[in-house]
């Protein structure tokens, strides 16, 4: 048992590979699910899921992921990050099998929540092990390389899902996690030492209950707004108010704790707090954009799952290149100009989808996604390395928990808000085309463009399918503007949070982060 280790470089590289595989599973699973959205809405080939159920299939995972993150970090400090990582991988695999054989949308939502438990154990453990294994400049490089696993997962997920959906039933996309977990568990057992914090944090059941309840209530209200296409009903705004109140109480409770599992004081630091908020806003925008992007190519454009995966791959390959590239650019020109510029470019790339339509040339989609992925990769790798460098080793677990909790909360809000804005805009766009249809058909068409296309085929009304496509494109345009504004807000926060101070190291200037509070 040790708080840090000095290992041969060859073993460090192998440990980094295991950690990248663990992170890759999480990122790959998210993109796999978005690729299968279109199939899951099909009442014949899938589960006949509604947009709200798809939001919960993603949101239940992210909610549990975000709420359990800090508790998982405390478990790693107490029982060892290796043990927590292994437990997380095993949980993730078992829940993947459950999701694969889910008989309805409710079971899928529950299985996804269980997968969120596994991911919550995996993510802070991998970051803590990486921080304790590498030191100095090697740590920043390792974090940058590790962040590239996100790009690999994003790239591999849609391609693997497309191949499987072309040959097997939709549940097969979850079973792909099982052999990857087996390899990861073998690597954990053989390579990773028993690492834990020298100052373990206590478990925090009160904080866990408040955070889960608050996030669940907030997400329910936001998603419910999309179902009823308005913000005024009591069952929309009341859960939102309750959720915000519970999360406020959660922060107060953690601030009064001498050893909080989730330490809000870390967010008070200018670089660490501002950088985390900026990344949280970026992930808010990314997940919102991903929600409508999943339906644009397959639903509105009629691409097969594999064709859609191939068309989306430039974003992932851009992210793979952007992670290591961002670290090099920061060493040359410093953190603020590189990352603020990259985040601004990614925001404009998201906003450019407001100009896309049913017949936009595919090359423009590829160009925009490449720029977007490259920019996001630069931001994620560089900012993550800078944030972790502000913390002493004994706060690695706490810092990792805060960082990942903020990011997953951003993702959860992106799913809830992005999906709801899309649903409201779609309903308003389709309403004028439904007046001469039977009530049952109208109700079905209001649910989603996918359901409207099925209804159109059943009653032989191709004009309804066309109206659904037009309403979806309108909703996508509205969503693109919102995601752009959210990402631009993240760029503004980052510009304010990161100081321009630089010192020369090996003739290359880098930013000087603020020292961590003890």
XYZ file of C-alpha atoms in Angstrom:
518
model
C 0.000 0.000 0.000
C 1.454 3.366 -1.037
C 0.419 6.915 -1.850
C 2.816 7.227 -4.787
C 5.307 5.023 -6.588
C 8.378 5.172 -8.772
C 8.045 2.528 -11.456
C 10.074 1.624 -14.538
C 8.977 3.575 -17.597
C 7.968 0.386 -19.387
C 5.530 -0.486 -16.603
C 4.242 3.101 -16.497
C 3.404 2.860 -20.189
C 1.533 -0.397 -19.652
C -0.400 1.095 -16.729
C -1.292 4.060 -18.935
C -2.578 1.641 -21.576
C -4.818 -0.085 -19.007
C -6.167 3.245 -17.790
C -6.843 4.353 -21.371
C -8.753 1.129 -22.033
C -10.862 1.740 -18.923
C -11.690 5.289 -20.006
C -12.256 4.168 -23.591
C -15.050 1.852 -22.419
C -16.943 4.783 -20.919
C -16.598 7.033 -23.952
C -17.278 4.235 -26.425
C -20.431 3.211 -24.591
C -21.867 6.739 -24.756
C -21.381 6.995 -28.513
C -22.644 3.456 -29.052
C -25.892 4.390 -27.318
C -26.361 7.525 -29.421
C -25.882 5.449 -32.585
C -28.585 3.004 -31.527
C -31.110 5.751 -30.638
C -32.812 5.580 -34.019
C -33.207 1.786 -33.740
C -34.520 1.988 -30.167
C -37.351 4.295 -31.291
C -38.530 1.688 -33.809
C -41.431 -0.307 -32.302
C -40.499 -3.344 -34.444
C -36.684 -3.469 -34.471
C -36.236 -1.733 -31.116
C -38.229 -0.862 -28.014
C -40.494 1.862 -29.389
C -38.818 4.317 -27.019
C -39.974 7.934 -26.834
C -37.527 10.877 -26.801
C -38.076 11.262 -23.039
C -37.223 7.591 -22.490
C -34.072 8.006 -24.575
C -33.167 11.056 -22.497
C -33.561 8.936 -19.363
C -31.612 6.033 -20.890
C -28.713 8.461 -21.182
C -29.620 10.633 -18.207
C -29.982 7.819 -15.646
C -26.439 6.720 -16.470
C -25.048 10.234 -16.253
C -27.011 11.110 -13.107
C -25.663 8.115 -11.172
C -22.220 8.685 -12.673
C -22.137 12.312 -11.498
C -23.660 11.727 -8.053
C -21.476 8.738 -7.101
C -18.231 10.192 -8.410
C -17.068 11.824 -5.187
C -18.115 8.814 -3.120
C -16.086 6.585 -5.432
C -13.081 8.863 -4.932
C -13.423 8.498 -1.156
C -13.680 4.709 -1.515
C -10.453 4.742 -3.521
C -8.679 6.761 -0.838
C -9.846 4.320 1.829
C -9.712 0.911 0.132
C -7.260 1.499 -2.694
C -7.801 2.844 -6.193
C -6.878 -0.487 -7.776
C -9.661 -2.330 -5.931
C -12.203 0.361 -6.803
C -11.172 0.296 -10.472
C -11.524 -3.497 -10.642
C -14.946 -3.356 -8.956
C -16.081 -0.675 -11.364
C -15.020 -2.668 -14.402
C -16.811 -5.796 -13.173
C -19.992 -3.804 -12.415
C -19.864 -2.159 -15.821
C -19.623 -5.526 -17.577
C -22.501 -7.093 -15.622
C -24.751 -4.089 -16.244
C -23.872 -4.169 -19.956
C -25.222 -7.718 -20.177
C -28.404 -6.571 -18.409
C -28.819 -3.683 -20.888
C -28.292 -6.020 -23.846
C -31.245 -8.178 -22.850
C -33.577 -5.409 -21.590
C -37.171 -6.199 -22.563
C -38.503 -2.635 -22.512
C -37.351 0.948 -22.123
C -37.769 0.862 -18.342
C -35.391 -2.072 -17.988
C -32.894 -0.358 -20.287
C -33.031 2.799 -18.158
C -32.393 0.757 -14.997
C -29.507 -1.133 -16.607
C -27.991 2.131 -17.784
C -28.139 3.443 -14.211
C -26.235 0.339 -13.080
C -23.659 0.998 -15.800
C -23.356 4.505 -14.337
C -22.367 2.953 -11.009
C -19.539 1.104 -12.740
C -18.388 4.217 -14.581
C -18.470 6.271 -11.369
C -16.061 3.784 -9.809
C -13.821 3.661 -12.888
C -13.317 7.331 -13.731
C -11.915 8.835 -10.482
C -9.815 5.714 -9.902
C -8.129 6.011 -13.303
C -7.328 9.699 -12.802
C -6.004 9.124 -9.274
C -3.823 6.186 -10.402
C -2.486 8.231 -13.296
C -1.689 11.179 -11.004
C 0.064 8.959 -8.455
C 2.008 6.986 -11.089
C 3.417 9.909 -13.095
C 5.159 13.043 -11.860
C 6.319 16.361 -13.310
C 6.069 16.965 -17.065
C 5.421 13.251 -17.611
C 2.123 13.607 -15.767
C 0.868 16.343 -18.103
C 1.910 14.271 -21.112
C 0.220 11.163 -19.689
C -3.010 13.092 -19.045
C -2.914 14.453 -22.595
C -2.378 10.977 -24.036
C -5.044 9.521 -21.775
C -7.531 12.124 -22.960
C -7.016 10.770 -26.468
C -8.847 7.624 -25.318
C -11.987 9.748 -25.429
C -11.422 10.327 -29.131
C -10.705 6.654 -29.731
C -13.886 5.674 -27.902
C -15.953 8.268 -29.740
C -14.519 7.008 -33.037
C -14.867 3.305 -32.304
C -18.349 3.445 -30.757
C -20.410 4.433 -33.820
C -18.394 2.189 -36.155
C -18.721 -0.862 -33.914
C -22.400 -0.136 -33.296
C -23.021 0.279 -37.022
C -21.372 -3.042 -37.845
C -23.285 -4.871 -35.128
C -26.645 -3.305 -35.996
C -26.201 -4.347 -39.618
C -25.894 -8.014 -38.571
C -27.400 -8.485 -35.082
C -30.123 -7.154 -32.780
C -29.678 -3.850 -30.965
C -28.651 -5.460 -27.668
C -25.404 -6.706 -29.207
C -23.940 -3.203 -28.990
C -23.698 -3.522 -25.200
C -22.109 -6.983 -25.194
C -18.999 -5.567 -26.889
C -18.012 -4.149 -23.469
C -17.559 -7.589 -21.916
C -14.325 -8.765 -23.634
C -12.793 -5.288 -23.216
C -13.510 -5.436 -19.474
C -11.889 -8.870 -19.262
C -8.674 -7.469 -20.762
C -8.838 -4.461 -18.438
C -9.269 -6.605 -15.324
C -6.265 -8.714 -16.290
C -4.178 -5.568 -16.713
C -5.306 -4.137 -13.380
C -4.377 -7.335 -11.543
C -0.978 -7.695 -13.204
C 0.301 -4.130 -13.438
C -1.285 -1.615 -11.069
C 0.067 -1.376 -7.493
C -2.153 -0.784 -4.463
C -2.372 3.018 -4.473
C -4.417 5.112 -2.065
C -4.403 8.564 -0.533
C -2.326 9.087 2.649
C -5.268 11.119 4.017
C -8.432 9.125 3.249
C -11.694 11.029 3.028
C -14.668 9.765 5.054
C -17.728 8.363 3.338
C -20.540 10.887 3.022
C -24.023 9.274 2.979
C -25.809 12.595 3.569
C -24.002 14.233 0.676
C -24.702 11.234 -1.541
C -28.450 11.323 -0.769
C -28.701 15.085 -1.336
C -26.758 15.023 -4.602
C -28.666 12.076 -6.080
C -32.041 13.516 -5.052
C -31.177 17.004 -6.280
C -29.861 15.916 -9.659
C -32.749 13.476 -10.162
C -35.381 16.137 -9.400
C -33.661 18.697 -11.611
C -33.325 16.255 -14.514
C -36.946 15.102 -14.135
C -38.279 18.650 -14.373
C -36.137 19.493 -17.391
C -37.049 16.312 -19.266
C -40.725 16.631 -18.313
C -40.770 20.066 -19.948
C -39.897 18.390 -23.249
C -42.718 15.897 -22.836
C -45.402 18.563 -22.315
C -43.709 21.149 -24.589
C -43.986 23.955 -22.018
C -42.269 25.179 -18.837
C -45.343 26.356 -16.910
C -46.947 23.181 -15.399
C -46.301 22.509 -11.716
C -44.798 19.096 -12.482
C -42.153 20.898 -14.559
C -41.034 23.867 -12.483
C -41.577 22.343 -9.023
C -39.045 19.499 -9.482
C -36.577 22.009 -10.924
C -36.942 24.276 -7.880
C -36.690 21.315 -5.488
C -33.626 20.008 -7.309
C -31.846 23.360 -7.120
C -32.737 23.660 -3.416
C -31.423 20.169 -2.620
C -28.189 20.825 -4.496
C -27.784 24.111 -2.609
C -28.193 22.266 0.695
C -25.668 19.689 -0.551
C -23.059 22.399 -1.144
C -23.724 23.926 2.294
C -23.365 20.529 3.988
C -20.089 19.843 2.178
C -18.734 23.296 3.041
C -19.398 22.675 6.746
C -17.657 19.302 6.685
C -14.028 19.185 7.809
C -13.328 16.350 5.363
C -15.915 16.557 2.570
C -16.054 13.831 -0.061
C -16.935 16.523 -2.586
C -14.975 19.642 -1.676
C -16.639 22.796 -3.095
C -13.698 24.822 -1.776
C -11.614 23.530 -4.652
C -13.988 25.260 -7.052
C -13.254 28.571 -5.332
C -9.727 28.492 -6.754
C -9.608 30.635 -9.848
C -7.864 28.201 -12.202
C -9.283 24.934 -10.865
C -12.832 26.226 -10.380
C -13.063 28.287 -13.549
C -11.453 25.593 -15.660
C -13.909 23.008 -14.385
C -16.881 25.266 -15.071
C -15.615 25.884 -18.611
C -15.222 22.149 -19.291
C -18.640 21.502 -17.744
C -20.206 24.009 -20.130
C -18.351 22.433 -23.057
C -19.709 18.986 -22.155
C -23.171 20.523 -21.713
C -22.960 21.759 -25.303
C -21.382 18.528 -26.623
C -24.032 16.210 -25.206
C -26.858 18.501 -26.350
C -25.388 18.572 -29.864
C -24.866 14.821 -29.779
C -28.522 14.239 -28.962
C -29.812 15.817 -32.163
C -26.793 14.672 -34.189
C -27.767 11.064 -33.498
C -31.061 11.578 -35.343
C -29.899 13.927 -38.099
C -27.950 11.431 -40.187
C -30.003 8.272 -39.563
C -33.493 9.715 -39.237
C -33.625 12.849 -41.353
C -30.977 11.874 -43.930
C -31.767 8.144 -44.057
C -28.227 6.856 -43.407
C -27.716 3.328 -42.108
C -26.097 3.025 -38.630
C -22.744 2.130 -40.207
C -22.951 4.980 -42.722
C -23.806 7.392 -39.899
C -20.883 6.088 -37.852
C -18.473 6.608 -40.724
C -19.853 10.094 -41.368
C -19.377 11.035 -37.698
C -15.861 9.606 -37.362
C -13.953 12.804 -38.332
C -14.935 14.357 -34.985
C -13.422 11.450 -33.116
C -10.211 11.366 -35.115
C -9.884 15.106 -34.604
C -10.193 14.590 -30.838
C -7.519 11.871 -30.938
C -5.078 14.272 -32.593
C -6.172 17.258 -30.532
C -5.293 15.817 -27.100
C -1.509 15.421 -27.544
C -1.382 18.407 -29.905
C -2.958 20.643 -27.279
C -0.260 19.777 -24.726
C 2.461 20.751 -27.225
C 0.750 23.974 -28.216
C 0.293 24.992 -24.575
C 3.981 24.445 -23.877
C 4.770 26.774 -26.737
C 2.153 29.530 -26.381
C 0.624 28.986 -22.896
C -2.754 27.706 -21.781
C -5.104 30.675 -22.188
C -4.608 31.641 -25.852
C -4.558 28.031 -27.016
C -7.569 26.695 -25.130
C -9.781 29.793 -25.301
C -9.269 29.942 -29.061
C -9.941 26.218 -29.445
C -13.100 26.367 -27.319
C -14.375 29.343 -29.319
C -13.748 27.490 -32.587
C -15.570 24.403 -31.296
C -18.544 26.586 -30.326
C -18.727 28.106 -33.795
C -18.500 24.619 -35.322
C -21.500 23.505 -33.239
C -23.394 26.618 -34.259
C -22.740 25.990 -37.951
C -25.305 23.171 -37.876
C -27.917 25.942 -37.901
C -27.151 26.160 -41.636
C -27.449 22.406 -42.329
C -30.479 20.905 -44.024
C -31.798 17.702 -45.542
C -29.658 18.078 -48.651
C -26.478 19.695 -47.332
C -23.414 18.178 -49.011
C -21.847 15.559 -46.765
C -18.379 17.092 -47.160
C -19.485 20.094 -45.061
C -20.538 17.749 -42.278
C -17.096 16.109 -42.384
C -15.224 19.426 -42.376
C -17.216 20.850 -39.474
C -16.929 17.675 -37.385
C -13.170 17.486 -37.970
C -12.697 21.078 -36.781
C -15.021 20.521 -33.836
C -13.286 17.311 -32.727
C -9.799 18.780 -33.060
C -10.753 21.850 -31.030
C -12.450 19.844 -28.285
C -9.446 17.504 -28.053
C -7.107 20.461 -27.585
C -9.267 21.905 -24.817
C -9.967 18.694 -22.901
C -6.411 17.393 -22.706
C -4.711 20.707 -21.973
C -7.178 22.016 -19.415
C -7.375 18.671 -17.601
C -3.579 18.565 -17.259
C -3.509 22.153 -15.985
C -6.285 21.545 -13.450
C -4.680 18.451 -11.950
C -1.307 20.214 -11.720
C -2.826 22.725 -9.276
C -3.395 20.006 -6.669
C -0.923 18.251 -4.346
C -0.744 14.472 -4.565
C -2.756 13.958 -1.380
C -5.688 15.839 -2.964
C -5.565 13.875 -6.231
C -8.614 11.778 -5.366
C -10.631 14.777 -4.177
C -9.661 16.843 -7.211
C -10.479 14.045 -9.600
C -13.889 13.564 -7.959
C -14.737 17.267 -8.227
C -13.509 17.490 -11.830
C -15.426 14.462 -13.024
C -18.564 15.297 -11.047
C -18.737 18.757 -12.629
C -18.221 17.255 -16.083
C -20.882 14.598 -15.699
C -23.293 17.150 -14.250
C -22.684 19.258 -17.352
C -23.386 16.211 -19.511
C -26.578 15.420 -17.593
C -27.867 18.976 -17.997
C -26.909 18.921 -21.677
C -28.974 15.777 -22.227
C -31.948 17.130 -20.263
C -31.939 20.693 -21.572
C -30.791 19.877 -25.120
C -33.352 17.129 -25.575
C -36.104 19.292 -24.112
C -35.343 22.272 -26.355
C -35.378 19.913 -29.339
C -38.700 18.387 -28.297
C -40.392 21.750 -27.764
C -39.079 23.185 -31.051
C -40.095 20.009 -32.935
C -43.646 20.019 -31.557
C -44.132 23.643 -32.471
C -42.778 22.932 -35.945
C -44.971 19.892 -36.628
C -48.226 21.205 -35.116
C -49.381 23.052 -38.216
C -49.268 19.852 -40.315
C -51.496 17.731 -38.046
C -54.910 19.407 -38.166
C -56.447 17.014 -40.728
C -55.135 13.788 -39.178
C -56.846 11.358 -36.768
C -56.246 12.088 -33.088
C -54.182 8.918 -32.565
C -51.936 9.806 -35.485
C -51.555 13.366 -34.202
C -50.498 12.113 -30.767
C -47.963 9.754 -32.305
C -46.533 12.421 -34.604
C -46.081 14.861 -31.725
C -43.838 12.415 -29.844
C -40.924 12.579 -32.288
C -40.011 12.736 -35.956
C -39.295 8.996 -35.841
C -42.798 8.195 -34.595
C -44.251 10.586 -37.176
C -42.469 8.717 -39.985
C -43.875 5.398 -38.741
C -47.367 6.901 -38.596
C -46.970 8.340 -42.097
C -45.988 4.937 -43.465
C -48.949 3.272 -41.729
C -51.556 5.646 -43.202
C -49.722 6.233 -46.504
C -49.172 9.956 -45.967
C -45.685 10.841 -47.284
C -46.487 14.514 -46.712
C -46.520 13.836 -42.944
C -43.049 12.290 -43.151
C -41.834 15.367 -45.033
C -43.382 17.677 -42.449
C -41.677 15.680 -39.663
C -38.311 16.047 -41.412
C -38.819 19.793 -41.777
C -39.866 20.150 -38.143
C -36.814 18.180 -37.021
C -34.440 20.357 -39.078
C -36.045 23.454 -37.529
C -35.527 21.971 -34.043
C -31.914 21.124 -34.884
C -31.300 24.718 -35.958
C -32.702 25.996 -32.658
C -30.572 23.509 -30.730
C -27.430 24.431 -32.661
C -27.750 28.087 -31.675
C -28.250 27.193 -28.020
C -25.278 24.808 -27.925
C -23.079 27.425 -29.570
C -24.016 30.025 -26.947
C -23.346 27.587 -24.092
C -19.918 26.689 -25.487
C -19.080 30.371 -26.033
C -19.954 30.982 -22.379
C -17.437 28.264 -21.506
C -14.773 30.052 -23.569
C -15.502 33.314 -21.736
C -15.215 31.610 -18.340
C -11.927 30.012 -19.355
C -10.528 33.352 -20.540
C -11.323 34.876 -17.141
C -10.169 31.894 -15.055
C -6.754 31.264 -16.566
C -4.070 33.807 -15.737
C -1.653 34.836 -18.499
C 1.430 34.393 -16.252
C 4.167 32.316 -17.872
C 7.605 31.054 -16.948
C 10.166 29.509 -19.319
C 10.813 25.803 -18.949
C 13.175 24.299 -21.469
C 12.665 27.453 -23.568
C 8.948 26.807 -23.691
C 6.510 29.024 -21.724
C 3.722 27.434 -19.739
C 1.038 28.881 -17.537
C 1.624 29.080 -13.833
C -1.471 27.712 -12.068
C -2.526 29.036 -8.708
C -1.336 26.940 -5.782
C -3.890 24.588 -4.302
C -5.451 25.431 -0.978
C -4.338 23.184 1.801
